[in-house]
Coordinates of C-alpha atoms in Angstrom, one line a residue:
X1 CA 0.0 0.0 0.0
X2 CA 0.9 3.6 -0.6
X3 CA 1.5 6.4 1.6
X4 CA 0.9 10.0 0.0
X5 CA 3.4 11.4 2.2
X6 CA 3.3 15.0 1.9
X7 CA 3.1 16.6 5.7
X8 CA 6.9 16.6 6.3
X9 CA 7.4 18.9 2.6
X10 CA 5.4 22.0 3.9
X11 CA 7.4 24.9 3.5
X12 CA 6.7 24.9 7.8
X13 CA 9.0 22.1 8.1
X14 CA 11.5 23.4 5.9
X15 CA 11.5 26.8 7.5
X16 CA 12.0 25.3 11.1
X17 CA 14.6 22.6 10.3
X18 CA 16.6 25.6 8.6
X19 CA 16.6 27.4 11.8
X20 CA 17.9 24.6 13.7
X21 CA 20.2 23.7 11.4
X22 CA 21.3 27.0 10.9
X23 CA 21.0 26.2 7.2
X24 CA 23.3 23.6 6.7
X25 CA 23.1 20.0 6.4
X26 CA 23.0 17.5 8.8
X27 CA 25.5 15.2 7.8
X28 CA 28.3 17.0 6.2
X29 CA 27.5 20.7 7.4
X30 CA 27.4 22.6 4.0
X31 CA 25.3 25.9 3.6
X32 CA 22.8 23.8 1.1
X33 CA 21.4 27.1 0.5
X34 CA 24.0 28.5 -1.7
X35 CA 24.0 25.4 -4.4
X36 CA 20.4 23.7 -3.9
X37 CA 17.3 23.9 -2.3
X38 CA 17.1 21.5 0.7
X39 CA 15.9 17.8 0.8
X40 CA 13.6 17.4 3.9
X41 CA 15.4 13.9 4.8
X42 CA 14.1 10.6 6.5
X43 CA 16.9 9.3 8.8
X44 CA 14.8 6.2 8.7
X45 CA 13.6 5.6 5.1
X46 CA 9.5 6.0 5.0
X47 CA 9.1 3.8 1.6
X48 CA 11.4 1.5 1.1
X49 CA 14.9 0.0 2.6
X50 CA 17.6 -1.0 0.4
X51 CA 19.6 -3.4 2.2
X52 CA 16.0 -5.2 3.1
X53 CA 13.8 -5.9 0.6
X54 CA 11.0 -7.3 2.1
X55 CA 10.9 -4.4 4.4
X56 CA 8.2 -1.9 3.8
X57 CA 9.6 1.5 5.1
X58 CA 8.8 3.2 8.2
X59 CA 5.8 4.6 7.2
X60 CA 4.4 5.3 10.6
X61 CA 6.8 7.3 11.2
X62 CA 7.2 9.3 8.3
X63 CA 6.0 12.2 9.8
X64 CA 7.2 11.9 13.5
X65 CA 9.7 15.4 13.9
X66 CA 12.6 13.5 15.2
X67 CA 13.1 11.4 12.3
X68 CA 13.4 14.2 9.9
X69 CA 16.8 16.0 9.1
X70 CA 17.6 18.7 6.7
X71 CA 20.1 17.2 4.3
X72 CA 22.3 18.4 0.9
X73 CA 21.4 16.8 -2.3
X74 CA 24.5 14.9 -2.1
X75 CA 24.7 13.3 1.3
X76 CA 20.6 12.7 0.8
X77 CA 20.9 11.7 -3.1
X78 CA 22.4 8.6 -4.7
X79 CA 24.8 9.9 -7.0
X80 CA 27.8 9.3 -8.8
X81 CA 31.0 11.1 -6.7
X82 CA 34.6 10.9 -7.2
X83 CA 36.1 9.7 -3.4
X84 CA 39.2 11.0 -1.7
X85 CA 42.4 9.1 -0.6
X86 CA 45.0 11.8 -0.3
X87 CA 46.8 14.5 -2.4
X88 CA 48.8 17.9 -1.0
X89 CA 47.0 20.4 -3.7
X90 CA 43.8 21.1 -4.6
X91 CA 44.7 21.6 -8.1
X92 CA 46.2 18.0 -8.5
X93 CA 43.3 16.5 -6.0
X94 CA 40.9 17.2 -8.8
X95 CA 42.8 16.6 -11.7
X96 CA 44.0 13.1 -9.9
X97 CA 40.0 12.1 -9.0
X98 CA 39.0 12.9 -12.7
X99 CA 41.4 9.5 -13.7
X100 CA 39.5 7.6 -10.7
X101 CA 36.2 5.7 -11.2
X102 CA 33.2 7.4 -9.4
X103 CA 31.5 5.8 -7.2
X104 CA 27.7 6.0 -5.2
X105 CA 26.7 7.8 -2.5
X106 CA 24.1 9.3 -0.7
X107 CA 21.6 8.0 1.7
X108 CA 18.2 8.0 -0.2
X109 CA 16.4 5.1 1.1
X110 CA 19.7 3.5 2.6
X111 CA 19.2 2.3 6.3
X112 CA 22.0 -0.5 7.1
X113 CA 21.4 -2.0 10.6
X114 CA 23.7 -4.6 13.1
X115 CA 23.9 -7.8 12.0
X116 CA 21.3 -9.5 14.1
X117 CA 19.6 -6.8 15.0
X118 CA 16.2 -6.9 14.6
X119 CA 14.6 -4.5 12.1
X120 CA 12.1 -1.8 13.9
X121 CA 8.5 -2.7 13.2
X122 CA 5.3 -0.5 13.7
X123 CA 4.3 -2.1 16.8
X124 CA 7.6 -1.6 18.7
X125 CA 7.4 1.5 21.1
X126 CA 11.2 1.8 22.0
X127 CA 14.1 1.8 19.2
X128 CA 16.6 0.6 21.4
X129 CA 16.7 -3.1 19.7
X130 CA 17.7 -2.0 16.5
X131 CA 21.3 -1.1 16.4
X132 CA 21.4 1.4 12.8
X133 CA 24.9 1.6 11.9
X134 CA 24.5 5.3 10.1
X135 CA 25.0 8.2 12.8
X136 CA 22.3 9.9 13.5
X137 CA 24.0 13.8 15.0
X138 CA 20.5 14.7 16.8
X139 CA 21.3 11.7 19.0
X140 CA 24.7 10.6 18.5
X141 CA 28.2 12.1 19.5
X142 CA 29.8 12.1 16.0
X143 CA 32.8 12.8 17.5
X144 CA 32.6 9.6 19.2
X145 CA 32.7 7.6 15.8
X146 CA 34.5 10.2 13.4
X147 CA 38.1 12.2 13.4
X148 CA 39.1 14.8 11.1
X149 CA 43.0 14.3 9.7
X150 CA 44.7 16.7 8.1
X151 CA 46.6 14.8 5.6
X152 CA 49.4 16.3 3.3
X153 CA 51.7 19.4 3.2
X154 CA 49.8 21.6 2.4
X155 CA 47.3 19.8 4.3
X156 CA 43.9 18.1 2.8
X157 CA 41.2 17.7 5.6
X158 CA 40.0 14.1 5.4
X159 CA 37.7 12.4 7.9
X160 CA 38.1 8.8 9.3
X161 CA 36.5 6.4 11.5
X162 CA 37.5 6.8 14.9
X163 CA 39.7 4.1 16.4
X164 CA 39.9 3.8 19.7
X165 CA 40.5 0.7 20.1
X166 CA 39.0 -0.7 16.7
X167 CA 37.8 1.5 14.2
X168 CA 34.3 2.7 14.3
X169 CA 32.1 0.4 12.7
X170 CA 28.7 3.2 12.2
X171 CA 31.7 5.9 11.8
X172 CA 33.0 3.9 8.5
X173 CA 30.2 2.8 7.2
X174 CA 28.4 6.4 7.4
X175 CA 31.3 8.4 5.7
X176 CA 30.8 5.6 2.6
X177 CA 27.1 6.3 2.6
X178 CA 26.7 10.0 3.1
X179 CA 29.9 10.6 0.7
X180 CA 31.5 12.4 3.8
X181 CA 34.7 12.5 1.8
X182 CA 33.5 12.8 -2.0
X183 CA 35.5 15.3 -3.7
X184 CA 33.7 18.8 -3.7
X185 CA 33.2 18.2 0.0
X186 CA 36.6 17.7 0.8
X187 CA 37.5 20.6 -1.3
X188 CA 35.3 23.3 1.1
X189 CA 36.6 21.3 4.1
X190 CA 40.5 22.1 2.9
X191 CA 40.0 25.8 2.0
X192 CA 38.5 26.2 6.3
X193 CA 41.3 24.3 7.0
X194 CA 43.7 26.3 5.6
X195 CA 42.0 29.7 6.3
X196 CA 42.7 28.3 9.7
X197 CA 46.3 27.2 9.1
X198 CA 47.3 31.2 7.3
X199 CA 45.5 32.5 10.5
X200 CA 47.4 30.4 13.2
X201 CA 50.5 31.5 11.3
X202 CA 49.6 34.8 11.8
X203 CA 48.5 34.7 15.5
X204 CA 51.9 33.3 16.3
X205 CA 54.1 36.0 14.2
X206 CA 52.0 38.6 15.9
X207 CA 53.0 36.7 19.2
X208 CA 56.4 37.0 18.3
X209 CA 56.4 40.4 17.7
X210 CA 54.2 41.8 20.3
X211 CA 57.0 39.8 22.9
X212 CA 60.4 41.3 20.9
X213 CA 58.5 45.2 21.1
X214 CA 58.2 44.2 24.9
X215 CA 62.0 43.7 25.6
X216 CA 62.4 46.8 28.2
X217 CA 65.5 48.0 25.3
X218 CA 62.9 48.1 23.0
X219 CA 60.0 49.5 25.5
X220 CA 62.7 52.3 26.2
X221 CA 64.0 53.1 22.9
X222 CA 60.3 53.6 21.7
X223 CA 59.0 55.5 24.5
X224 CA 57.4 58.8 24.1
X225 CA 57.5 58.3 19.7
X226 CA 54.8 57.1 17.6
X227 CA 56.2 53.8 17.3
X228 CA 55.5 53.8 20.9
X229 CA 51.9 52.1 20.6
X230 CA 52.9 49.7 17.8
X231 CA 53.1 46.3 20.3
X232 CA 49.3 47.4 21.2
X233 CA 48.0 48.2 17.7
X234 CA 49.6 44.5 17.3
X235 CA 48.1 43.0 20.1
X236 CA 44.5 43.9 19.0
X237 CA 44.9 42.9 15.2
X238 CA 45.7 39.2 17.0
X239 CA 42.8 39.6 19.2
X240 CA 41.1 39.9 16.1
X241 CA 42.5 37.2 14.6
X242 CA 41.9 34.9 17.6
X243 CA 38.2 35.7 17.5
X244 CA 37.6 35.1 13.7
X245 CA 39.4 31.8 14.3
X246 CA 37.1 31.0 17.1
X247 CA 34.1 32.5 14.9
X248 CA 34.8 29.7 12.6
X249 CA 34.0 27.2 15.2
X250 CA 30.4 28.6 16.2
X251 CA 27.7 26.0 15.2
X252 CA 26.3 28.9 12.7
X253 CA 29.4 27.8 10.6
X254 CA 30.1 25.9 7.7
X255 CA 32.2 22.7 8.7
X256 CA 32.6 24.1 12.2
X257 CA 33.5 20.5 13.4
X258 CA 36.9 20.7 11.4
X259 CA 37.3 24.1 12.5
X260 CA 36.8 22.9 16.4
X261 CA 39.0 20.2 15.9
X262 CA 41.9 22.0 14.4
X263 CA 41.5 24.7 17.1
X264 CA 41.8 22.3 20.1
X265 CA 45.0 21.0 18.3
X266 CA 46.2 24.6 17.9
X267 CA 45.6 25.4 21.1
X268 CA 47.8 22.5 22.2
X269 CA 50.5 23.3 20.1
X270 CA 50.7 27.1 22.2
X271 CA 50.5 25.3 25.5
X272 CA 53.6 23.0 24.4
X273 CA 55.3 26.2 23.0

């Protein structure tokens, strides 16, 4: 039987996910906005299930607000993408995945489970019993199953299953079925990255300066000239700095998980230096 499923396209929907969203998708983070309009998405397929035939869907809950995401066209979308390994230029990274065979991605009505889980049926009341293996980041930590790696001099930004012991199972086999590392992805997720690395740069030659102009020679030479209020005009640009760095981070951000991640590491780096 057929469901004319309708509710969950009202422009209503759209307008609220959007806001709590912040208008990006819910997998990979990008502004969908700016390329496409936005696919109102089904974490748990209403019509169909393609790794279960005989399974009809979860129609009944089709409608239910907490199983309905805002999503690109490409993480929601099968589609044809070129896939990432490595490369140290975005130049050669697209010119090297034109020779490589694309591959598909995209959720559409993809919902892998545990093997020997049971498959959620309209008469269960909790969803505990069936284990999905595709993150879900209203409920999960996708921290907890994902790592960013910054791969390559310059450096490419990547993402990986976590490993801590093992690699994470739901971590691998979601960046394979949301495309998390297809090629125009990866590309947006570098140019963040190294927005962030030219910034860090400059945070830390600021640093340097601002400590040199406070040698007392140099505090004495400089005193009562112009030149006098340079180590302050100094110190605010890398104020400045440091806040559109941490600006990048804010959950109102495209790919603000890479930019929190590189941010903790660069924040390590100063406490070792």
């Amino acid at each position: 039987m057929a469901f004319p499923f309708k509710a969950y396209k009202h422009d209503e929907v759209k307008r609220r996910l959007d806001a709590i969203f912040h208008g990006k998708c819910a997998y990979c983070e990008t502004f969908y906005s700016a390329s496409a309009p936005v696919d109102v998405e089904h974490f748990r397929p209403k019509g169909s299930v393609s790794e279960d035939p005989a399974h009809p869907g979860y129609w009944w809950i089709a409608m239910a607000w907490d199983n309905l995401l805002p999503s690109c066209i490409d993480c929601n979308r099968k589609r044809k993408q070129h896939m990432v390994a490595s490369s140290a230029s975005l130049t050669e990274l697209r010119e090297n995945m034109k020779r490589q065979p694309s591959t598909q991605s995209g959720k559409q009505d993809s919902f892998p489970i545990k093997d020997g889980s049971p498959r959620l049926q309209p008469e269960d009341v909790v969803y505990t019993a069936e284990q999905a293996l595709l993150l879900n980041p209203c409920v999960d930590v996708p921290r907890d199953h994902l790592e960013f790696v910054f791969d390559g001099t310059p450096p490419v930004s990547l993402v990986v299953p976590r490993a801590d012991p093992d690699p994470s199972e739901r971590g691998a086999v979601s960046i394979q079925v949301y495309g998390l590392n297809r090629l125009g992805l990866v590309q947006e997720r570098t140019r963040v990255l190294r927005h962030l690395e030219f910034l860090g740069d400059l945070v830390l030659e600021l640093g340097e300066l601002i400590d040199q102009l406070a040698q007392p020679v140099v505090v004495s030479a400089l005193a009562g000239t112009q030149a006098g209020t340079v180590a302050q005009r100094l110190q605010l640009l890398l104020d400045r700095t440091v806040t559109e760095m941490k600006a990048m981070a804010s959950p109102t951000q495209p790919y603000s998980a890479i930019a929190e991640t590189w941010l903790a590491a660069f924040a390590e780096k100063l406490d070792r230096g």
